[in-house]
Amino acid sequence: MLLPLAVGAAGTAAAALLVVRSPYAPLSYGICPSVLLLGVSCPGCGGLRATHDLLTGDLAGAWHANPLWVLVAPLLLAAWAVWTRRRWRGTSAGVPPAWLAWVVLVVVVLFGVLRNVPALVPYLGPAPLT
Amino acid sequence: MTQPADPAGRPDADVPPYGQEAPYGPPPGGAATPGDPGAGTPAGADAPTPDAGPGADAWGAPGSTYAAPGGPYAGAPSGGAPSGGTPYAGTPYAGTPYAGPGYWPRNDLGVWSLVLGIAGIVLACGFFTGIPAVLVGANARKAIARGEANNEGIVTAGIVLGWVSTGFGVLMAVLLVLSFLIPLVFLGVTLPWAAGMSSSGY
């Protein structure tokens, strides 16, 4: 029971930090190392901005920052809720099937490739910081 | 719970051999139904359950000898009441909705560990998935030790990749901090609070 609560506390703390300290301020959280070293947007790039926008109610801004994260974040929240409830009731935590792991990996990698295609950058890429 | 129906309802092709050998367990009435798991096991399950005497021992012994290749599911057809003494009697996954009790091997944890480890490399922000990869990998190791999974290599790869991506994440964080600090030092830029202290000295 401790692990879900610890994860929830960490997530809540991160969310509170993201609300208080906006990632839109230049270099407020540094630069993603893949942008810094490779010049490539990784699948998670824009995730902080997207989270900040989701928490402050700006869905369009979140979608422009990282569309995949906008789709995945609610699922992660639901998965955490299910996990916590299972632990709370004492039933053994079921493991999501292995095929789902491969689907997740393919989606993440595909998203990371496509959002660096120049024609798709306006749709999938993180909006440029102005 | 649904143990008599198990050998017939198993989806995995690895498992039915253990179900077929269930007639080998009950010597009292087993000779009439060899080789047919669908029909043989309900009859075999009916026979030894009422008398928990010598039949229970006969069921318990093969379950323990199968423990090495078959893991906990070797004991599943003989599980429940007759072989209550074996450590695998109660299947620990009775409540999972994802698969039936006779599904082996359960390599899902190890695959998740590997995928999280790879994602930690791909995402470049390592620790968010690298640390979970290590934790899930540790659980997968436990599952292998319990005989529920057999993907040792995948789990090892997941744990190693998890550590590597975590290390990358820490390295990136350190580099990030240094990239702010080193120019300050080399350019002789005075930090605001340091400037205040030095000016207050004069």
XYZ file of C-alpha atoms in Angstrom:
332
model
C 0.000 0.000 0.000
C 2.935 2.319 0.572
C 4.183 2.235 -2.997
C 1.007 3.554 -4.687
C 0.725 6.296 -2.097
C 4.373 7.247 -2.545
C 3.925 7.381 -6.296
C 0.764 9.434 -5.862
C 2.509 11.822 -3.479
C 5.414 12.254 -5.872
C 3.042 12.878 -8.759
C 1.058 15.395 -6.756
C 4.219 17.193 -5.693
C 5.422 17.332 -9.298
C 2.032 18.636 -10.425
C 2.059 21.315 -7.735
C 5.562 22.348 -8.763
C 4.483 22.557 -12.397
C 1.525 24.753 -11.499
C 3.601 27.104 -9.375
C 6.648 27.298 -11.609
C 5.621 27.584 -15.235
C 7.721 25.599 -17.705
C 7.010 28.297 -20.274
C 9.538 30.558 -18.586
C 12.798 30.206 -20.515
C 15.082 27.541 -19.088
C 12.931 27.210 -16.004
C 13.548 23.462 -16.042
C 16.533 23.408 -18.370
C 16.513 21.896 -21.829
C 15.662 18.322 -22.743
C 18.999 16.526 -23.215
C 17.933 15.056 -26.548
C 17.337 18.554 -27.887
C 20.542 19.774 -26.323
C 22.767 16.943 -27.561
C 21.059 15.635 -30.689
C 18.766 18.428 -31.774
C 15.886 15.971 -31.865
C 12.595 16.189 -30.041
C 12.161 13.089 -27.912
C 8.680 11.607 -27.355
C 8.507 13.325 -23.984
C 9.515 16.778 -25.160
C 6.876 19.319 -24.268
C 5.594 17.068 -21.537
C 6.196 19.582 -18.765
C 4.433 22.315 -20.717
C 1.589 19.951 -21.568
C 1.204 18.965 -17.923
C 1.216 22.592 -16.859
C -1.446 23.398 -19.439
C -3.566 20.420 -18.478
C -3.426 21.419 -14.828
C -4.333 25.007 -15.618
C -7.112 24.033 -18.001
C -5.535 24.965 -21.319
C -6.277 21.864 -23.358
C -5.317 23.404 -26.701
C -1.968 24.540 -25.355
C -1.337 21.087 -23.920
C -2.167 19.490 -27.263
C 0.305 21.756 -29.038
C 3.011 20.943 -26.533
C 2.732 17.146 -26.537
C -0.370 15.449 -27.992
C 0.681 11.973 -26.944
C 1.001 13.033 -23.329
C -2.465 14.580 -23.408
C -3.819 11.167 -24.414
C -1.632 9.118 -22.087
C -1.833 11.177 -18.899
C -5.509 10.382 -18.139
C -4.822 6.700 -18.806
C -1.892 6.781 -16.406
C -4.074 8.427 -13.795
C -6.725 5.729 -14.242
C -4.092 3.003 -14.075
C -2.783 4.473 -10.841
C -6.312 4.525 -9.406
C -6.892 0.885 -10.307
C -3.507 -0.089 -8.889
C -4.147 1.745 -5.629
C -7.594 0.215 -5.246
C -6.211 -3.271 -5.820
C -3.510 -2.734 -3.223
C -6.059 -1.271 -0.823
C -8.332 -4.287 -1.109
C -5.434 -6.651 -0.805
C -6.090 -8.424 -4.076
C -2.948 -9.258 -5.962
C -1.990 -6.565 -8.411
C -2.666 -7.873 -11.882
C 0.040 -7.389 -14.432
C -1.016 -5.748 -17.677
C -0.445 -8.165 -20.545
C 2.861 -8.195 -22.374
C 1.364 -7.257 -25.729
C 0.292 -3.941 -24.217
C 3.911 -3.227 -23.334
C 4.976 -3.770 -26.935
C 2.110 -1.591 -28.188
C 3.197 1.172 -25.824
C 6.781 0.900 -27.000
C 5.820 0.987 -30.684
C 3.510 3.958 -30.164
C 6.132 5.906 -28.218
C 8.912 5.244 -30.704
C 6.659 5.946 -33.687
C 5.520 9.197 -32.095
C 9.122 10.157 -31.431
C 10.047 9.563 -35.065
C 7.009 11.210 -36.608
C 7.213 14.367 -34.546
C 10.663 15.019 -35.981
C 9.465 14.745 -39.561
C 9.493 18.365 -40.749
C 6.039 18.169 -42.322
C 4.524 16.859 -39.094
C 6.282 19.138 -36.642
C 3.362 21.609 -36.533
C 1.002 18.778 -35.581
C 3.060 16.508 -33.347
C 6.098 18.490 -32.378
C 6.374 20.656 -29.318
C 5.347 24.197 -30.087
C 8.436 26.400 -30.299
C 9.191 28.422 -27.241
C 8.813 32.063 -27.994
C -12.531 -23.030 -7.245
C -12.679 -24.096 -10.869
C -9.939 -26.600 -10.722
C -11.732 -29.588 -12.250
C -12.385 -27.587 -15.409
C -8.841 -26.310 -15.651
C -7.144 -28.740 -18.011
C -9.928 -28.445 -20.526
C -10.080 -24.684 -20.414
C -6.398 -23.916 -20.656
C -5.378 -21.558 -23.410
C -1.680 -22.252 -23.276
C -0.220 -25.099 -25.216
C 2.523 -25.699 -22.670
C 0.220 -26.681 -19.906
C -1.987 -29.528 -21.110
C 0.794 -32.099 -20.684
C 0.576 -31.544 -16.945
C -3.144 -31.884 -17.110
C -2.780 -35.103 -19.035
C -0.559 -36.524 -16.412
C -3.166 -35.915 -13.803
C -4.500 -39.490 -14.218
C -1.024 -40.605 -13.223
C -1.693 -39.046 -9.848
C -4.787 -40.863 -8.611
C -4.005 -44.544 -8.615
C -7.441 -45.583 -7.273
C -9.486 -44.883 -10.394
C -6.963 -43.477 -12.784
C -6.582 -46.480 -15.049
C -9.961 -45.970 -16.656
C -9.231 -42.472 -17.980
C -5.669 -42.098 -19.206
C -4.706 -39.665 -21.908
C -7.948 -37.712 -22.045
C -7.616 -34.566 -19.973
C -11.069 -33.212 -20.716
C -12.936 -36.282 -19.551
C -10.412 -37.733 -17.184
C -9.828 -34.955 -14.760
C -13.356 -34.359 -13.493
C -13.607 -38.047 -12.727
C -10.197 -37.967 -11.134
C -11.087 -34.895 -9.141
C -14.218 -36.497 -7.819
C -12.502 -39.614 -6.682
C -9.815 -38.417 -4.280
C -11.585 -35.405 -2.837
C -13.909 -37.164 -0.405
C -11.233 -39.362 1.107
C -8.338 -37.211 2.176
C -6.370 -40.240 3.250
C -3.854 -42.077 1.050
C -5.217 -40.441 -2.068
C -4.150 -37.040 -0.828
C -0.589 -38.183 -0.405
C -0.572 -39.721 -3.844
C -1.690 -36.408 -5.288
C 0.673 -34.344 -3.289
C 3.809 -36.235 -4.208
C 3.714 -35.791 -7.979
C 2.835 -32.163 -7.542
C 6.066 -31.563 -5.718
C 8.127 -33.539 -8.194
C 6.711 -31.467 -11.039
C 7.613 -28.259 -9.303
C 10.824 -27.750 -11.227
C 9.518 -27.803 -14.807
C 5.951 -26.826 -14.300
C 6.123 -24.236 -11.581
C 2.989 -23.585 -9.584
C 0.702 -24.814 -12.285
C 1.783 -28.369 -12.014
C -0.026 -28.371 -8.750
C -3.085 -26.681 -10.137
C -4.945 -29.747 -11.412
C -4.365 -31.460 -8.115
C -4.857 -28.243 -6.180
C -7.565 -27.349 -3.767
C -8.541 -29.854 -1.174
C -6.472 -32.975 -1.923
C -2.973 -31.501 -2.014
C -3.408 -28.861 0.603
C 0.033 -29.549 1.965
C 1.963 -28.545 -1.130
C 3.206 -24.969 -1.188
C 1.569 -24.346 -4.546
C -1.873 -25.435 -3.491
C -3.521 -22.048 -3.583
C -2.720 -20.444 -6.900
C -1.663 -16.876 -6.064
C -3.393 -15.480 -9.130
C -6.894 -16.517 -8.325
C -8.122 -12.955 -8.449
C -6.403 -11.667 -11.560
C -8.812 -10.878 -14.351
C -6.214 -10.990 -17.073
C -5.755 -14.697 -17.505
C -7.001 -17.954 -16.218
C -5.198 -19.778 -13.473
C -3.558 -22.181 -15.887
C -1.590 -19.713 -17.954
C 2.128 -20.268 -17.911
C 4.663 -18.783 -18.144
C 3.737 -15.341 -16.860
C 6.397 -13.312 -18.581
C 4.440 -10.068 -18.629
C 6.418 -8.450 -15.816
C 9.724 -9.072 -17.514
C 8.481 -7.701 -20.821
C 7.226 -4.593 -19.058
C 10.615 -4.158 -17.453
C 12.336 -4.406 -20.818
C 9.915 -2.004 -22.484
C 10.273 0.522 -19.679
C 14.046 0.236 -19.922
C 13.983 0.851 -23.668
C 11.561 3.729 -23.181
C 13.979 5.249 -20.675
C 16.636 5.360 -23.384
C 14.248 6.660 -26.027
C 12.690 9.300 -23.822
C 16.063 10.738 -22.819
C 14.599 11.728 -19.466
C 15.791 8.474 -18.025
C 14.640 8.099 -14.472
C 10.930 8.457 -15.145
C 10.844 5.033 -16.726
C 14.286 3.764 -15.743
C 13.478 3.468 -12.052
C 10.161 1.691 -12.700
C 12.011 -0.634 -15.082
C 14.374 -1.644 -12.274
C 11.523 -2.096 -9.774
C 9.374 -4.103 -12.180
C 12.445 -6.122 -13.118
C 13.015 -6.944 -9.464
C 9.439 -8.203 -9.227
C 9.942 -10.213 -12.391
C 13.047 -11.780 -10.834
C 10.909 -12.824 -7.881
C 8.363 -14.317 -10.268
C 11.128 -16.333 -11.912
C 12.353 -17.483 -8.526
C 8.821 -18.649 -7.735
C 8.737 -20.569 -10.993
C 6.026 -18.477 -12.602
C 8.094 -17.067 -15.426
C 11.071 -18.177 -17.467
C 12.310 -15.075 -19.261
C 15.493 -14.530 -17.330
C 17.272 -12.863 -20.237
C 14.539 -10.338 -20.923
C 14.354 -9.415 -17.254
C 18.105 -8.933 -17.040
C 18.018 -6.743 -20.128
C 15.201 -4.711 -18.626
C 17.026 -4.172 -15.332
C 20.290 -3.263 -17.057
C 18.544 -0.844 -19.416
C 16.680 0.596 -16.473
C 19.917 1.306 -14.642
C 21.527 2.678 -17.800
C 18.657 5.037 -18.481
C 18.580 6.085 -14.835
C 22.302 6.771 -15.030
C 21.782 8.799 -18.193
C 19.079 10.782 -16.474
C 21.302 11.545 -13.492
C 24.188 12.419 -15.804
C 21.953 14.780 -17.758
C 20.736 16.448 -14.584
C 24.316 16.936 -13.396
C 25.364 18.278 -16.791
C 22.428 20.611 -16.778
C 23.403 22.050 -13.411
C 27.031 22.304 -14.482
C 26.090 24.013 -17.723
C 24.569 26.741 -15.602
C 27.356 26.901 -13.055
C 30.489 26.612 -15.195
C 29.827 29.693 -17.371
C 29.144 31.630 -14.222
C 32.493 30.634 -12.777
C 34.479 31.159 -15.980
C 32.922 34.434 -16.915
C 33.422 35.779 -13.453
C 29.766 36.546 -13.147
C 28.948 37.289 -9.571
C 25.830 35.791 -8.179
C 23.340 38.350 -6.900
C 23.552 37.334 -3.280
C 27.355 37.171 -3.487
C 27.386 40.665 -4.983
C 25.252 41.880 -2.144
C 27.603 40.361 0.378
C 30.744 41.761 -1.212
C 29.273 45.205 -1.612
C 28.058 45.207 1.922
C 31.616 44.519 3.013
C 32.900 47.767 1.698
